PDB file of C-alpha atoms in Angstrom:
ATOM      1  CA  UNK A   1       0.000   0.000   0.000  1.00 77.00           C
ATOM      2  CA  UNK A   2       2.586   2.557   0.669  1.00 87.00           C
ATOM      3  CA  UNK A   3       4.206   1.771  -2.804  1.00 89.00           C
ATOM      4  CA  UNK A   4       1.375   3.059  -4.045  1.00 91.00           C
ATOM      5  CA  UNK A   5       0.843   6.087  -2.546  1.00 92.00           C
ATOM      6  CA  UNK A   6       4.042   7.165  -3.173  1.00 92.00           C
ATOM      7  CA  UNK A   7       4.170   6.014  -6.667  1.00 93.00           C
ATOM      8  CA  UNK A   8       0.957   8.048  -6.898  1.00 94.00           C
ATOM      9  CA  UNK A   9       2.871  11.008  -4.905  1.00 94.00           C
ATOM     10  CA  UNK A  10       5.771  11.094  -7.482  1.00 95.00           C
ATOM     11  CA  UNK A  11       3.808  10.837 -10.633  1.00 95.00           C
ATOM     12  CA  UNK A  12       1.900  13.556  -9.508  1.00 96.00           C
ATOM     13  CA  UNK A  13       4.842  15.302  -8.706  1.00 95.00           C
ATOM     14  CA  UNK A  14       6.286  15.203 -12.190  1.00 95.00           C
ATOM     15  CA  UNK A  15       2.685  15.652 -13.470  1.00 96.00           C
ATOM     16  CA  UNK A  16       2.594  19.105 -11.401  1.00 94.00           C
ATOM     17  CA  UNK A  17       6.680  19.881 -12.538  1.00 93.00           C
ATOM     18  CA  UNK A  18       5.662  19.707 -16.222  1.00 92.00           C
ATOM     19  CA  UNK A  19       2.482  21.788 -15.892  1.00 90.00           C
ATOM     20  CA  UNK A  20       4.305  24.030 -13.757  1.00 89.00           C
ATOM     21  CA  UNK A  21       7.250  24.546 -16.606  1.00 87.00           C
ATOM     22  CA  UNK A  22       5.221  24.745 -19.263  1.00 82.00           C
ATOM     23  CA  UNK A  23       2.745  28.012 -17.650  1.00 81.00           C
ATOM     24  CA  UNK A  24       6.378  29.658 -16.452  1.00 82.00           C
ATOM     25  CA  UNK A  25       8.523  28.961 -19.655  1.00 81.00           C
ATOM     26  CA  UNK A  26       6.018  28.487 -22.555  1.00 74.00           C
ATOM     27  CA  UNK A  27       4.305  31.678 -21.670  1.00 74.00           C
ATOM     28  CA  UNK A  28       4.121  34.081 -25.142  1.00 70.00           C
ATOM     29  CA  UNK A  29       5.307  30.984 -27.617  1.00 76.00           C
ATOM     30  CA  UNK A  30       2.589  28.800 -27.503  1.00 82.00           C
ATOM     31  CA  UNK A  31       0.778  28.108 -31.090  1.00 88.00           C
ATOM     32  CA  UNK A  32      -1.981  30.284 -30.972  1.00 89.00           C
ATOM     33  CA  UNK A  33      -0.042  33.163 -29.196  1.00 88.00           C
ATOM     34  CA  UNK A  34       2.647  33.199 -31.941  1.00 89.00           C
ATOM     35  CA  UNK A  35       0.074  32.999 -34.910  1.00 92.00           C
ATOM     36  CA  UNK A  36      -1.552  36.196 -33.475  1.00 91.00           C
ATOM     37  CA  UNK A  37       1.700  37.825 -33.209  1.00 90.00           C
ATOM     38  CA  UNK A  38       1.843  38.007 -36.661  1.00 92.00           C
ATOM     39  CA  UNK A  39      -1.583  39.225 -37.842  1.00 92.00           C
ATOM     40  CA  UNK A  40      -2.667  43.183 -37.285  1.00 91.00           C
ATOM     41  CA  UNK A  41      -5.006  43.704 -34.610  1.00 90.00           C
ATOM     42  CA  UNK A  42      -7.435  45.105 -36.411  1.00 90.00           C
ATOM     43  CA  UNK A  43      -8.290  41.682 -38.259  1.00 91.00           C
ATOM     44  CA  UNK A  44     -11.358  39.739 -37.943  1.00 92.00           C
ATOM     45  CA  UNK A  45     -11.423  36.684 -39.753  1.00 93.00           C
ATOM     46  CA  UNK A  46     -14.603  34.994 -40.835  1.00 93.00           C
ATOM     47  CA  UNK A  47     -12.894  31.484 -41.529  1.00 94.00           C
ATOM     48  CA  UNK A  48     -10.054  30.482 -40.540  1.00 94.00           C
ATOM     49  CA  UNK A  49      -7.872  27.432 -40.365  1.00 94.00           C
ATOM     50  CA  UNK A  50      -5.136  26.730 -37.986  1.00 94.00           C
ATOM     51  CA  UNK A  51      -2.740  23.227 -37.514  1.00 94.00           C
ATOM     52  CA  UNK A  52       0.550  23.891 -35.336  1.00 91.00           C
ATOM     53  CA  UNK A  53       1.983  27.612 -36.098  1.00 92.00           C
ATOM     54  CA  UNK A  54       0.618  27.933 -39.379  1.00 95.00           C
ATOM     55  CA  UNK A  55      -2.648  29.741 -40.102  1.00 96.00           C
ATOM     56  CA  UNK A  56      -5.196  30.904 -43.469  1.00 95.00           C
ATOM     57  CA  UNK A  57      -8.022  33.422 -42.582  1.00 95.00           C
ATOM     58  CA  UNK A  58     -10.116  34.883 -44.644  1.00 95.00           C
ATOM     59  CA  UNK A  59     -11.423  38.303 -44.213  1.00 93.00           C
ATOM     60  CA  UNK A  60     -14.506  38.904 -46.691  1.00 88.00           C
ATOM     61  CA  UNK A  61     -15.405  42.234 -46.167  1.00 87.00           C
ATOM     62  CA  UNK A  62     -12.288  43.985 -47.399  1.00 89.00           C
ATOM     63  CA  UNK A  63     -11.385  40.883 -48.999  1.00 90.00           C
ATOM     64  CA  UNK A  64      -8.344  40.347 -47.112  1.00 93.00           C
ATOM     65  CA  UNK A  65      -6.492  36.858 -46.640  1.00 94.00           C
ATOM     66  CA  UNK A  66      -4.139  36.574 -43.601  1.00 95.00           C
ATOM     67  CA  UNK A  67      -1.057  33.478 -44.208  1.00 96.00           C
ATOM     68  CA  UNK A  68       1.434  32.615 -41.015  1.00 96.00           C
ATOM     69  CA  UNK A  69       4.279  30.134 -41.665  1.00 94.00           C
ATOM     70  CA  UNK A  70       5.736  30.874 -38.815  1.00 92.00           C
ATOM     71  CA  UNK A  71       7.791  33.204 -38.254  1.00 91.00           C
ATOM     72  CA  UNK A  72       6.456  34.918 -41.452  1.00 93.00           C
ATOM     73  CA  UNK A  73       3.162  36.242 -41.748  1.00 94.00           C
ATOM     74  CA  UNK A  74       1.224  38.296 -44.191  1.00 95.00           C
ATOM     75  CA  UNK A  75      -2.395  39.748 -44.741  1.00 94.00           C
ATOM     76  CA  UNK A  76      -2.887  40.291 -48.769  1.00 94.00           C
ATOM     77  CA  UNK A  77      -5.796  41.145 -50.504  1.00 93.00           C
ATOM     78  CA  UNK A  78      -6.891  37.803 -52.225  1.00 92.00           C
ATOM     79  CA  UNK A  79      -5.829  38.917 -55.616  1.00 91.00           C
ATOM     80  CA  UNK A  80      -2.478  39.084 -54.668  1.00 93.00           C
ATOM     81  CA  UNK A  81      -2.529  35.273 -53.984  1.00 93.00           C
ATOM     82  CA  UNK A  82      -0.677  33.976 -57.454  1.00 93.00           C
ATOM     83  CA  UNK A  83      -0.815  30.265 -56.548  1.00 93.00           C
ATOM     84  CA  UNK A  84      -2.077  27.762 -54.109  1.00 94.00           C
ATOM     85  CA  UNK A  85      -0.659  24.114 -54.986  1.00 94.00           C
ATOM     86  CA  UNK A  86      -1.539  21.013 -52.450  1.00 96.00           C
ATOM     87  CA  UNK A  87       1.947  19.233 -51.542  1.00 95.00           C
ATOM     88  CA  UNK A  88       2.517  15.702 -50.107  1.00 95.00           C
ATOM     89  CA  UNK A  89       5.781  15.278 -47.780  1.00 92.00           C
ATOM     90  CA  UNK A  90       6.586  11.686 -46.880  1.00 93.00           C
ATOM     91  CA  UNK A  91       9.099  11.157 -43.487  1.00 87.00           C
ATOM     92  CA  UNK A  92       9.375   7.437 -42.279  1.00 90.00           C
ATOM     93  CA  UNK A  93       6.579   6.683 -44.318  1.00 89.00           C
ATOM     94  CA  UNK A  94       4.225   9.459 -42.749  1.00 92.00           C
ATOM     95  CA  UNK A  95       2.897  11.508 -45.476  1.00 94.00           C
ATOM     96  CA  UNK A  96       2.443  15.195 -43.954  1.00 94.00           C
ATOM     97  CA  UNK A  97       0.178  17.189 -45.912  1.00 95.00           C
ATOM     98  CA  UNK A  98       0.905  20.985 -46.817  1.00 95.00           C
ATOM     99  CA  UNK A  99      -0.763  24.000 -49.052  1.00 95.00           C
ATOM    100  CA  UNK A 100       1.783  26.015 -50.962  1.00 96.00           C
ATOM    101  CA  UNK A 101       0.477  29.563 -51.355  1.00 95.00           C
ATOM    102  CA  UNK A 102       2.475  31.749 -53.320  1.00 94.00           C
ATOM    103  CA  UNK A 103       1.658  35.590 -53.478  1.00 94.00           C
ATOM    104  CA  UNK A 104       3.079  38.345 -55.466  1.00 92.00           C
ATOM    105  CA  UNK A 105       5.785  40.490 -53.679  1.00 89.00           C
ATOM    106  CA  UNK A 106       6.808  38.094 -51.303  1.00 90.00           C
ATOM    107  CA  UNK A 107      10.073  35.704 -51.446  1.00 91.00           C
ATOM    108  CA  UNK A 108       9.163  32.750 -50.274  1.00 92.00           C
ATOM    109  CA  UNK A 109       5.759  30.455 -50.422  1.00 95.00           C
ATOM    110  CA  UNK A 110       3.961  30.007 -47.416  1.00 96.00           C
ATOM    111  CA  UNK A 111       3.067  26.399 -46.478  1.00 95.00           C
ATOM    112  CA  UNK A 112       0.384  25.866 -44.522  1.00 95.00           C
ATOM    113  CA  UNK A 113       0.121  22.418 -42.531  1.00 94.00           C
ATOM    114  CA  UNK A 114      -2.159  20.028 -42.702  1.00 94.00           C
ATOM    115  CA  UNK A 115      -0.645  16.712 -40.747  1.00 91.00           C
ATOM    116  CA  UNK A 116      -2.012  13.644 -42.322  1.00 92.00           C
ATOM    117  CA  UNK A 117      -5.191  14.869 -43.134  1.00 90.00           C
ATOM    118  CA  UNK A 118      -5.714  15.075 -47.061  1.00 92.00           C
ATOM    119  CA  UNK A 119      -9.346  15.316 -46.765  1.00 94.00           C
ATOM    120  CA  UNK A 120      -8.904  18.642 -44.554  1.00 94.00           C
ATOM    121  CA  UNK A 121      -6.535  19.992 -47.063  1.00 94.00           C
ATOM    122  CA  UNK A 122      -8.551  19.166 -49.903  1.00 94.00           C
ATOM    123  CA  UNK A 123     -11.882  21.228 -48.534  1.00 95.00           C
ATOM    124  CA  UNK A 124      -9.653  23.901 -47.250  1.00 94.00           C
ATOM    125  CA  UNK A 125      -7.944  24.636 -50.785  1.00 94.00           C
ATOM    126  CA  UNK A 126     -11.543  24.726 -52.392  1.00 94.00           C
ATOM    127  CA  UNK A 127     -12.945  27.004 -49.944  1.00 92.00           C
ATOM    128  CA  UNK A 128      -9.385  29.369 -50.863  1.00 90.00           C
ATOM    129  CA  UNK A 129      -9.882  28.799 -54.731  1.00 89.00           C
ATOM    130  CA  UNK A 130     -13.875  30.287 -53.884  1.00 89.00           C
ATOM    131  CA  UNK A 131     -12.732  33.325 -52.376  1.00 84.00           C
ATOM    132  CA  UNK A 132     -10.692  34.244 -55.658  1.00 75.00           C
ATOM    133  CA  UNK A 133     -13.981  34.356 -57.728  1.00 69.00           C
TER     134      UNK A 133
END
């Protein structure tokens, strides 16, 4: 009985240590926090899609489109967008799914992540190719 309870009083220990860590050392780098780090203030998406630090919103009254890939980040109007390609990525035999949005001005393509789920990419790239009509 008393291997139990303190089993049970070091794994909640640890438990409590990693909770603790995270809320003291995570604190301003979490997902969500950095994605809205990099979009203005003033935006207010009505769809959006997020998966780990990478974000697509879509703005419809001004017509806006907000892309993080972090640490980039950019809000275009959507007919700036030049390109939006799907893209399969295969690691150990885990195929990680990916849009590649290219827009005019910028360097680099933004790739916005998906995991495994092609179905999810698939409706979210014909919900962007809408908002360019």
């Amino acid at each position: 009985m008393s291997d139990l309870v303190l089993l049970t009083c070091v794994f909640s220990g640890l438990i409590f240590g990693i909770w603790l860590s995270y809320r003291l050392f995570m604190r301003g780098d979490t997902n969500p926090e950095r994605i809205a780090s990099r979009l203005p203030p003033d935006f207010k998406p009505d769809w959006k899609w997020s998966k780990g630090d990478t974000c697509v919103a879509h703005e419809s009254a001004p017509r806006r489109l907000a892309l993080v890939d972090y640490p980039k980040g950019v809000v275009v109007p959507v007919a700036d967008v030049v390109s939006i390609e799907p893209r399969d990525e295969s690691v150990l035999g885990l195929v990680h799914r990916w849009l590649v949005v290219t827009v005019a001005g910028e360097p680099a393509p933004y790739n916005i992540w998906f995991q495994f789920n092609a179905s999810k990419r698939d409706e979210v790239l014909a919900r962007m190719k809408s908002f360019a009509k």
